[in-house]
Short mmCIF file of C-alpha atoms in Angstrom, two decimals:
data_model
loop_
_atom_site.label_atom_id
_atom_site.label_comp_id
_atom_site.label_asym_id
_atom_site.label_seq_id
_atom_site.Cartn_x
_atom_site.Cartn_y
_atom_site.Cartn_z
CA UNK A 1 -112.81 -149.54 -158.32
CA UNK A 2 -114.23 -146.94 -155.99
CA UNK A 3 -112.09 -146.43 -153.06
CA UNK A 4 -115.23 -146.08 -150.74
CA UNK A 5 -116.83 -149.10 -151.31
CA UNK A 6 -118.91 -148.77 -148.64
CA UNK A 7 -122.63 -150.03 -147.66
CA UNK A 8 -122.41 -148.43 -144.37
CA UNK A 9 -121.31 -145.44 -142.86
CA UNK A 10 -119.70 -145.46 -139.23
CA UNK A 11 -121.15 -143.58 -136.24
CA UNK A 12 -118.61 -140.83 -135.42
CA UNK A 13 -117.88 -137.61 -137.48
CA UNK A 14 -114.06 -139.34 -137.01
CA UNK A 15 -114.41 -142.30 -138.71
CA UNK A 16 -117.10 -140.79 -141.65
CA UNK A 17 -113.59 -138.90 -142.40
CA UNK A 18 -111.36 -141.57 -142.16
CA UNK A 19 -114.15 -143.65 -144.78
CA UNK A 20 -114.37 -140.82 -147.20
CA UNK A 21 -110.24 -140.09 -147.35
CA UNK A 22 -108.90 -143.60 -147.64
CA UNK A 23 -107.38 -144.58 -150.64
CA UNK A 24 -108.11 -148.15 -149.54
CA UNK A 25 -111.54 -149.87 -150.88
CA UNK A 26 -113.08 -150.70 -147.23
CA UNK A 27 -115.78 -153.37 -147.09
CA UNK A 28 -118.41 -153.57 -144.48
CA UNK A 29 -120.36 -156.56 -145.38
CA UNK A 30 -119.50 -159.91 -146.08
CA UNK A 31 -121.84 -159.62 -149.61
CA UNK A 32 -119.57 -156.50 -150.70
CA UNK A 33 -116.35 -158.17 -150.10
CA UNK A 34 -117.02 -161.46 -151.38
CA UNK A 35 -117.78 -159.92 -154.76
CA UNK A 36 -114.26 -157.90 -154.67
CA UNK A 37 -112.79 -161.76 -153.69
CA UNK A 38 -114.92 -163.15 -156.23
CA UNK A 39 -113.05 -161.38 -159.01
CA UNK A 40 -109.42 -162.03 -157.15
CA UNK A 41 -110.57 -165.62 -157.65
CA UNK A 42 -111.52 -165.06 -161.72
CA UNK A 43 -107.64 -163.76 -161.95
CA UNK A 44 -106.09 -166.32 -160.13
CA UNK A 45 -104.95 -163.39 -157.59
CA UNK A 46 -102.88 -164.49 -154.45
CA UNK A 47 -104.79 -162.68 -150.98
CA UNK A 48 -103.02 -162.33 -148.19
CA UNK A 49 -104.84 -161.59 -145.16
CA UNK A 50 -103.59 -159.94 -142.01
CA UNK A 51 -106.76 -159.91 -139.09
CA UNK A 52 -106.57 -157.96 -136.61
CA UNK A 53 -108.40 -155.37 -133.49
CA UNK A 54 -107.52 -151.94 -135.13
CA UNK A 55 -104.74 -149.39 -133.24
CA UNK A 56 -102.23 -150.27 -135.46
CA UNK A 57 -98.46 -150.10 -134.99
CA UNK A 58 -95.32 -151.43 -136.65
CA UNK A 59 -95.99 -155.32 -135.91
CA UNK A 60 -99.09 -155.13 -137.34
CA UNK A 61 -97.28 -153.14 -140.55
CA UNK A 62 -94.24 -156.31 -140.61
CA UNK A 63 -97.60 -158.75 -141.27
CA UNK A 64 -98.64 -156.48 -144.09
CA UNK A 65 -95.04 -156.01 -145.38
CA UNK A 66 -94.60 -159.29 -145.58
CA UNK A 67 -98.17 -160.18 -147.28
CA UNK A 68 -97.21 -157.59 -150.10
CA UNK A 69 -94.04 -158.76 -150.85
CA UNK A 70 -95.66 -162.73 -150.60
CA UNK A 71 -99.03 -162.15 -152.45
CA UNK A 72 -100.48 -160.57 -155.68
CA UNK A 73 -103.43 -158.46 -152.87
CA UNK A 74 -103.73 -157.95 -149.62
CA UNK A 75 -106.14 -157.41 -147.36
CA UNK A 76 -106.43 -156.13 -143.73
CA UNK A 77 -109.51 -156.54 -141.56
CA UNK A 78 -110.11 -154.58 -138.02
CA UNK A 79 -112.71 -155.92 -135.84
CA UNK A 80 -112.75 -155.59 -132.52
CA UNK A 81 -114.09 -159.16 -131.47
CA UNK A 82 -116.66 -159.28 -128.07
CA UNK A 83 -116.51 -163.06 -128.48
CA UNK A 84 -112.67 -162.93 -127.14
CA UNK A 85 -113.50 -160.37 -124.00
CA UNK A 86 -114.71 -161.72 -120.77
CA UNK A 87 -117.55 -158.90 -119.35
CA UNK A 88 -114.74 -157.67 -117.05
CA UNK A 89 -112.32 -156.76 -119.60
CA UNK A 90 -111.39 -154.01 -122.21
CA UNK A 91 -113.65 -154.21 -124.72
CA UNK A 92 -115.53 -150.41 -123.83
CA UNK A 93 -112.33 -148.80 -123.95
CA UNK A 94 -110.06 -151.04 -126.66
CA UNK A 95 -108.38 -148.44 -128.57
CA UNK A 96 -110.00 -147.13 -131.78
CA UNK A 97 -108.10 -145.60 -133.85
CA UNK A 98 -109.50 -146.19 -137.75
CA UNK A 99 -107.88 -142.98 -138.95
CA UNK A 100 -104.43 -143.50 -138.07
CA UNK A 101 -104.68 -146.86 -139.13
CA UNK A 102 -105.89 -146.33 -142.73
CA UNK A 103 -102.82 -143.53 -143.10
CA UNK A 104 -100.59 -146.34 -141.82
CA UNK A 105 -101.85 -148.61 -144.19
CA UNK A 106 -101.96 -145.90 -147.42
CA UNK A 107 -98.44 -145.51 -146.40
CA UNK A 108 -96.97 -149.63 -147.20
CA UNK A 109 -96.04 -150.74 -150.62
CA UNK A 110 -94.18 -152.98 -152.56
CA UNK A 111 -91.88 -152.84 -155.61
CA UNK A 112 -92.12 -155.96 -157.60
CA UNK A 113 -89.07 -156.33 -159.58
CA UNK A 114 -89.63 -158.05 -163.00
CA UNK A 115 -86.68 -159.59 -165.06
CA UNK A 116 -89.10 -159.52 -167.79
CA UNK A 117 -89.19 -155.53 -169.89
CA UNK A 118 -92.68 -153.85 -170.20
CA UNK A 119 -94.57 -156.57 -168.34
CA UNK A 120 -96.44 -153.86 -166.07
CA UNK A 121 -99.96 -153.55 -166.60
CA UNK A 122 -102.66 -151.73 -164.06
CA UNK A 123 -105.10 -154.31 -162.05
CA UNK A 124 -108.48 -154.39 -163.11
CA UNK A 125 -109.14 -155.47 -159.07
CA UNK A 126 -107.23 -152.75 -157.68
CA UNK A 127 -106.66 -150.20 -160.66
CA UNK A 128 -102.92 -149.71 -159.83
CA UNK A 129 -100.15 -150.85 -161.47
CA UNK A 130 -99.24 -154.14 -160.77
CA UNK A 131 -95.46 -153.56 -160.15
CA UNK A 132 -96.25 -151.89 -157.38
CA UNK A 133 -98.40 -153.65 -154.61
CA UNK A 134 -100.64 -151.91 -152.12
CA UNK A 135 -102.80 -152.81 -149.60
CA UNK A 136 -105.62 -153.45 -151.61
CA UNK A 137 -108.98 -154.11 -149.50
CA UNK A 138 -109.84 -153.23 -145.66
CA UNK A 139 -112.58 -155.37 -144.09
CA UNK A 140 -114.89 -153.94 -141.31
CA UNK A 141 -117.73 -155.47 -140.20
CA UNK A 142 -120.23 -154.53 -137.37
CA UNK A 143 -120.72 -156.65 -134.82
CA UNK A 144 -124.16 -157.59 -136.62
CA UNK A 145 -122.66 -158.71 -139.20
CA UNK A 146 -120.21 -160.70 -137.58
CA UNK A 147 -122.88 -162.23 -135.26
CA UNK A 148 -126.17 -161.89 -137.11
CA UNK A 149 -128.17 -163.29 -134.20
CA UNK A 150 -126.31 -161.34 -131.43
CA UNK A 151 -123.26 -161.94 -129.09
CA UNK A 152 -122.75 -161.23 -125.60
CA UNK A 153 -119.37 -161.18 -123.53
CA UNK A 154 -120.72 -163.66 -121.27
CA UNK A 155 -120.03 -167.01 -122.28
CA UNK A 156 -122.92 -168.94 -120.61
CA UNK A 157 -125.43 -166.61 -122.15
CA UNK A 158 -124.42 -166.98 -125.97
CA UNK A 159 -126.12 -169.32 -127.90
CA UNK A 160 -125.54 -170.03 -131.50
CA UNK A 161 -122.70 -171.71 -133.05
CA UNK A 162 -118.88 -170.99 -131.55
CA UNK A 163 -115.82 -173.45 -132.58
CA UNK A 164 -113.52 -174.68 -130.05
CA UNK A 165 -109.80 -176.10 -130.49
CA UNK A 166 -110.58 -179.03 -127.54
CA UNK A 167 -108.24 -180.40 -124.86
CA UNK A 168 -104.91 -177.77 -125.88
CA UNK A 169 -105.41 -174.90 -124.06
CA UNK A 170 -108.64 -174.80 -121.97
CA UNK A 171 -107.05 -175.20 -118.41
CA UNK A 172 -103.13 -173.50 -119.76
CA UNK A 173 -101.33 -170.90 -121.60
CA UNK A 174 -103.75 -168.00 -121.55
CA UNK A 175 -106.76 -170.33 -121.62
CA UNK A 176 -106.45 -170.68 -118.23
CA UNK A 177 -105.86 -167.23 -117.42
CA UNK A 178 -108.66 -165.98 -119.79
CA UNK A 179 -111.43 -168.49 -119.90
CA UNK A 180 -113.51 -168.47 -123.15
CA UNK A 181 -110.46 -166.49 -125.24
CA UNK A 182 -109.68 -168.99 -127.30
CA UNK A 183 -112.91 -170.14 -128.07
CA UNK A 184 -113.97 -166.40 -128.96
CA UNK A 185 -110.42 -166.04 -131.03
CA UNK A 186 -111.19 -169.69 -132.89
CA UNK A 187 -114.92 -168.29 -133.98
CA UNK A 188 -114.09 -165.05 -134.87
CA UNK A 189 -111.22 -166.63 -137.18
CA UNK A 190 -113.33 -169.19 -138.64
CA UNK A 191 -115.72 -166.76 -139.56
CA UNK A 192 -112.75 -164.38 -141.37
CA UNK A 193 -111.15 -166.97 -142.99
CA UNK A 194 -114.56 -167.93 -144.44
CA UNK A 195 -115.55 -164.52 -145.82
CA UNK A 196 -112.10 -163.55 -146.64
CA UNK A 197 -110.71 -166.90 -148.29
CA UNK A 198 -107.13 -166.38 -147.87
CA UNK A 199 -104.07 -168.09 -150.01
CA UNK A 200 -102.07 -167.29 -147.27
CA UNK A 201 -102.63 -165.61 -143.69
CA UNK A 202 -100.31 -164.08 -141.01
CA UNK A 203 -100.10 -163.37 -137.57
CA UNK A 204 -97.59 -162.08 -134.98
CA UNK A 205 -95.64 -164.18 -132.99
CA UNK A 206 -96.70 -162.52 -129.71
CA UNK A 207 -100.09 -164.54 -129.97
CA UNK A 208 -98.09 -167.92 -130.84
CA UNK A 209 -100.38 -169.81 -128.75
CA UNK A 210 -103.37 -169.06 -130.72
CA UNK A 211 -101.43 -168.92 -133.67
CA UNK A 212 -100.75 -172.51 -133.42
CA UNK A 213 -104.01 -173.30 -132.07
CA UNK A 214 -105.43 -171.46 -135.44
CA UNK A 215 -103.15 -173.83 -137.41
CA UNK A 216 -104.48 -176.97 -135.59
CA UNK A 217 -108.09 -175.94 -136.03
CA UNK A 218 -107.43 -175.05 -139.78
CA UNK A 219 -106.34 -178.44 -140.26
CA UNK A 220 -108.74 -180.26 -138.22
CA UNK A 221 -111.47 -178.36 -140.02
CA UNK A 222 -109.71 -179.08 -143.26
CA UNK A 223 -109.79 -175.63 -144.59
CA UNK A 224 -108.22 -174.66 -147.82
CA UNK A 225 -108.07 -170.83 -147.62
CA UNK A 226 -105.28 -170.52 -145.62
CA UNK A 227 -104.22 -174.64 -145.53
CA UNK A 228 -102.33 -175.16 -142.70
CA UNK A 229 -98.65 -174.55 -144.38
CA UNK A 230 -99.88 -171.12 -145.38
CA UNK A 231 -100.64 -169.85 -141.85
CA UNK A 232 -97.78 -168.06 -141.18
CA UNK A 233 -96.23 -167.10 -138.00
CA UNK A 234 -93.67 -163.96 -138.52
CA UNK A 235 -91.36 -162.95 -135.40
CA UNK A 236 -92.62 -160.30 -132.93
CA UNK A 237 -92.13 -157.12 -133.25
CA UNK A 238 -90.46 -154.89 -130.41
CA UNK A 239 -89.16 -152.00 -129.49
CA UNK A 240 -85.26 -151.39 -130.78
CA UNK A 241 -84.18 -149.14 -127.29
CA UNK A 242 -85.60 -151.93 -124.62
CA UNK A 243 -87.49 -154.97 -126.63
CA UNK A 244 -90.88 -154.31 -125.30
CA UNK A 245 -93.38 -156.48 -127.42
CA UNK A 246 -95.20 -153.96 -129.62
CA UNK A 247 -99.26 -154.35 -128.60
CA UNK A 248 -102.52 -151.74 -129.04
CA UNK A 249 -102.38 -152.27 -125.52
CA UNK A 250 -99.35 -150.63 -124.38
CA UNK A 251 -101.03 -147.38 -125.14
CA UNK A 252 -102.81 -147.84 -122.02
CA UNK A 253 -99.70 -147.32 -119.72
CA UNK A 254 -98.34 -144.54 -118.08
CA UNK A 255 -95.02 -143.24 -118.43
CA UNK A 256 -93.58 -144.88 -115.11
CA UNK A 257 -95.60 -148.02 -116.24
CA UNK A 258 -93.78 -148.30 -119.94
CA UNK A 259 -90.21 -148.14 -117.97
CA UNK A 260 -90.88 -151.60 -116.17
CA UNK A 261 -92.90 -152.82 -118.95
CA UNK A 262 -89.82 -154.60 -120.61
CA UNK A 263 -89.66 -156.57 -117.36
CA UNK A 264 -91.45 -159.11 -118.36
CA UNK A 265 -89.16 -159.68 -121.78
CA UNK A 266 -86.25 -159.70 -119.51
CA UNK A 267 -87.41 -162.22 -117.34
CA UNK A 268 -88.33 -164.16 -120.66
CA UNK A 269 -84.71 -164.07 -121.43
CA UNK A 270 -83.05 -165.22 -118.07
CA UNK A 271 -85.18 -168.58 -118.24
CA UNK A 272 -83.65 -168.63 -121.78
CA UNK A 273 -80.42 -168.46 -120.94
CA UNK A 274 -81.20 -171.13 -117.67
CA UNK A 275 -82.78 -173.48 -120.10
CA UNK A 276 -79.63 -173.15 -123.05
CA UNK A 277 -76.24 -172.19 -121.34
CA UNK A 278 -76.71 -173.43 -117.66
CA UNK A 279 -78.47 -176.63 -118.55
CA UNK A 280 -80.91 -176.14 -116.14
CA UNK A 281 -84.42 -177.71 -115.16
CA UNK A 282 -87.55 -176.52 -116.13
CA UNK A 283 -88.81 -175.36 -112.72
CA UNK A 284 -85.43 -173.86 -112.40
CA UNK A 285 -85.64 -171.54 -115.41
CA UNK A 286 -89.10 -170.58 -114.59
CA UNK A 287 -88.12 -169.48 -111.72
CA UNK A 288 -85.21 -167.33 -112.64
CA UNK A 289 -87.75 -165.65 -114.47
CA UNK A 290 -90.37 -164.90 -111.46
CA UNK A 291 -86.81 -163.87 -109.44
CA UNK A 292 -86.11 -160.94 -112.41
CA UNK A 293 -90.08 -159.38 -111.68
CA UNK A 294 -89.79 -160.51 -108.10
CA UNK A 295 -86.30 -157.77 -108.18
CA UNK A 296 -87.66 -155.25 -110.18
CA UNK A 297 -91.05 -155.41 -108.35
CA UNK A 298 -89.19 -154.97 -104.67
CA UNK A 299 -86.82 -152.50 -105.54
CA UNK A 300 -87.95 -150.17 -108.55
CA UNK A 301 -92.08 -150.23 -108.20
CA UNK A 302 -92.46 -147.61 -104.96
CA UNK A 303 -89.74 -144.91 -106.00
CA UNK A 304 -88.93 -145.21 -109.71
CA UNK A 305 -86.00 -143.00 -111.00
CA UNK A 306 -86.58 -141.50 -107.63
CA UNK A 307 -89.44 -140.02 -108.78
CA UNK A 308 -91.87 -141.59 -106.26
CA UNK A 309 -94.02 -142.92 -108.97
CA UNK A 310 -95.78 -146.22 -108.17
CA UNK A 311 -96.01 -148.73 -110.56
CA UNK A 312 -97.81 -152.00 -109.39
CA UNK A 313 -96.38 -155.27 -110.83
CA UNK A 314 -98.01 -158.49 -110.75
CA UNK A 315 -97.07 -161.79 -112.33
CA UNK A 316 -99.95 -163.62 -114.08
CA UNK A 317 -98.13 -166.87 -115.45
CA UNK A 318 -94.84 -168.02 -116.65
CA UNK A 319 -94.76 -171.14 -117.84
CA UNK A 320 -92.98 -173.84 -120.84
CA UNK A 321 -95.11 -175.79 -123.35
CA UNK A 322 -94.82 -178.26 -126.00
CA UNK A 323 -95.12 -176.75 -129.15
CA UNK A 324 -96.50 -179.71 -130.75
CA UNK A 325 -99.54 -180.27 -128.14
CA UNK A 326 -99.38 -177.66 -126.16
CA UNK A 327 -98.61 -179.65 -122.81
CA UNK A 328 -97.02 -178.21 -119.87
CA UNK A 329 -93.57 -179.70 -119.04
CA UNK A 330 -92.59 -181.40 -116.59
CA UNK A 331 -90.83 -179.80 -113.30
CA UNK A 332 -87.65 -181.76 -113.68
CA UNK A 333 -87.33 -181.48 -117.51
CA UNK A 334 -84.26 -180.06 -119.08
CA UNK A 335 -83.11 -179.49 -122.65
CA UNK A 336 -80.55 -182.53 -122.48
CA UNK A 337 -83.67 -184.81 -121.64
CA UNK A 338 -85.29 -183.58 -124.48
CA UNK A 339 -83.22 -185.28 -126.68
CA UNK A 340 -82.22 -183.68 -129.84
CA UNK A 341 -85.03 -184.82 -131.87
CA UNK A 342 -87.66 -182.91 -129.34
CA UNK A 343 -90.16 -180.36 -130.67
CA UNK A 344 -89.72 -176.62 -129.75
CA UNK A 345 -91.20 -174.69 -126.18
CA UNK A 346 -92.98 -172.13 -126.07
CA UNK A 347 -91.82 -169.90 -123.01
CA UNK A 348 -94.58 -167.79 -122.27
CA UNK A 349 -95.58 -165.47 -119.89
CA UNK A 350 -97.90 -162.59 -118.65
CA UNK A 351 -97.75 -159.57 -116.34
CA UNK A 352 -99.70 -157.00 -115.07
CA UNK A 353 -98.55 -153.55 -115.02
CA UNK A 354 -100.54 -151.26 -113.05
CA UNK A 355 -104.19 -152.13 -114.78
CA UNK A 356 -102.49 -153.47 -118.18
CA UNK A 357 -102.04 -156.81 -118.99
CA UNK A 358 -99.22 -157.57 -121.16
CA UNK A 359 -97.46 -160.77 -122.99
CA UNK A 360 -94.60 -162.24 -124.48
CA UNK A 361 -92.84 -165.41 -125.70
CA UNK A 362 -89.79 -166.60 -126.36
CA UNK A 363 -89.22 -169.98 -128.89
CA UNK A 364 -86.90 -172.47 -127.36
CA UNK A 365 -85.88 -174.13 -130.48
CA UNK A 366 -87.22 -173.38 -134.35
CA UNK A 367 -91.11 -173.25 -135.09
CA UNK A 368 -91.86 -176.00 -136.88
CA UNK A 369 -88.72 -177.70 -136.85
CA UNK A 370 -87.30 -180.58 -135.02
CA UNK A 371 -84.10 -179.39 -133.05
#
């Protein structure tokens, strides 16, 4: 198979170079790629699928990773979705960067080890050997073919057919911080899952909430490709020097900006240790947290390192949910009246730094499992 099996070429002189150097079949329309899935599906070929907005770092790369080692193919889409930006948000100046990404993505592989001698053959799909797995398709639509009769950022002006995940999120978590994400996140997946078709499909734990809001809406929507057991969920990437949450985004900040970022993990992890070694309530733990950006906010944000840099903080949410349906907890709860048999929280939270919004979580108990 031709590695440029594309049926449209991008607008800028960048991205015509990135098209015509990847080693990665890319797919621009949904009639293309169905007829590359078509044949997975004559073969009886696992897909893993890993969505995502482009600027790729390393937790994007652990999702991929992990697909090759899980699945026979795998294959990456990068769409930057309007349907999940509010008209005073990022989309204009998202960062782009197909180039780097399709190096990245040339760059992953996997060895599959066989116990069984001279069992390697080359993939008629992919026309490698299949011992070693690649990434093996990139999806990237336009927006018109995404949204064949249009889209527009602002939600009361859209018409056409959108698919909401009701009564979870629409007045909590970052649905009540970003109005309309969820519904734009639930569409645009719907649609993926549909062209792509998926055995199994993985996403970063730094979006658990609409993680498990995808999960919930695969199964009420009874979707086989990914079923609800094969959506997985795969720990959050972050830096190894200060445990900043890898995100596209955090190539918007500034130098002084990236040396508070971590503030928000930190804070994360003092209502962790509130909630599991001093017993504490949940109003008390959540606090704790807002006390950690409260400090760093009074005493580091006018002069940091001395420097006289300013770095503006500002707290968005922190907050505790049920894992199971997403409700808030209570003020006064506490891990002992939880009882043992009580599903996991999701400690969550969101902080501005300077004009960047960033967010993390941290599980309170196993995904998926009863404590």
């Amino acid at each position: 198979m031709s590695g440029t099996a594309t049926t449209k070429l991008p607008q800028s002189a960048a991205s015509l170079s990135a098209y015509s150097e990847s080693d990665i079949p890319i797919y621009t329309t949904v009639a293309s790629y169905r007829e590359w899935r078509r044949k997975a599906f004559m073969e009886n070929r696992s897909v893993g699928f890993v969505p995502t907005m482009g600027a790729l770092h390393e937790g994007h790369l652990d999702l991929v990773r992990k697909s090759l080692v899980e699945n026979d193919l795998t294959v990456l889409s990068i769409f930057v979705n309007p349907a999940q930006f509010s008209p005073h948000e990022d989309l204009e100046t998202y960062p782009r960067t197909l180039e780097h990404d399709l190096k990245l993505l040339a760059q992953q592989q996997h060895l599959v080890v066989s116990n069984t001698p001279n069992t390697h053959s080359t993939s008629t799909i992919t026309g490698q050997p299949t011992h070693i797995r690649r990434p093996s398709a990139v999806f990237l639509p336009s927006v018109s073919e995404m949204y064949p009769h249009g889209i527009s950022q602002d939600a009361s002006l859209q018409r056409g057919t959108f698919v909401e995940v009701k009564g979870y999120a629409d007045e909590q978590m970052e649905g009540k911080s970003r109005p309309g994400f969820f519904r734009g996140v639930a569409t645009v997946v719907t649609k993926l899952f549909n062209v792509i078709q998926p055995t199994n499909a993985y996403f970063g734990q730094k979006d658990i909430q609409q993680a498990l809001l995808l999960r919930r809406m695969v199964t009420d929507l009874l979707l086989s490709h990914p079923s609800a057991q094969n959506l997985h969920i795969v720990p959050t990437a972050r830096d190894p020097l200060d445990n900043l949450a890898l995100s596209s985004r955090n190539a918007y900040l500034s130098p002084s900006g990236r040396k508070v970022a971590p503030t928000l993990y930190n804070a994360l992890k003092a209502a962790e240790h509130c909630w599991f070694l001093e017993g504490k309530s949940k109003k008390e733990c959540v606090d704790a947290a807002r006390e950690v950006i409260h400090r760093v906010r009074n005493t580091e944000m006018g002069t940091l390192d001395g420097g006289g840099m300013e770095v503006e903080i500002k707290l968005d949410y922190i907050e505790m949910n049920d894992a199971e349906d997403f409700e808030v907890l209570e003020d006064e709860v506490t891990l002992q009246s939880r009882g043992e048999d009580a599903s996991t929280v999701i400690l969550s939270g969101a902080m501005w730094v300077n004009g960047t919004r960033l967010i993390d979580n941290l599980l309170l108990g196993d995904l998926g499992h009863r404590k």
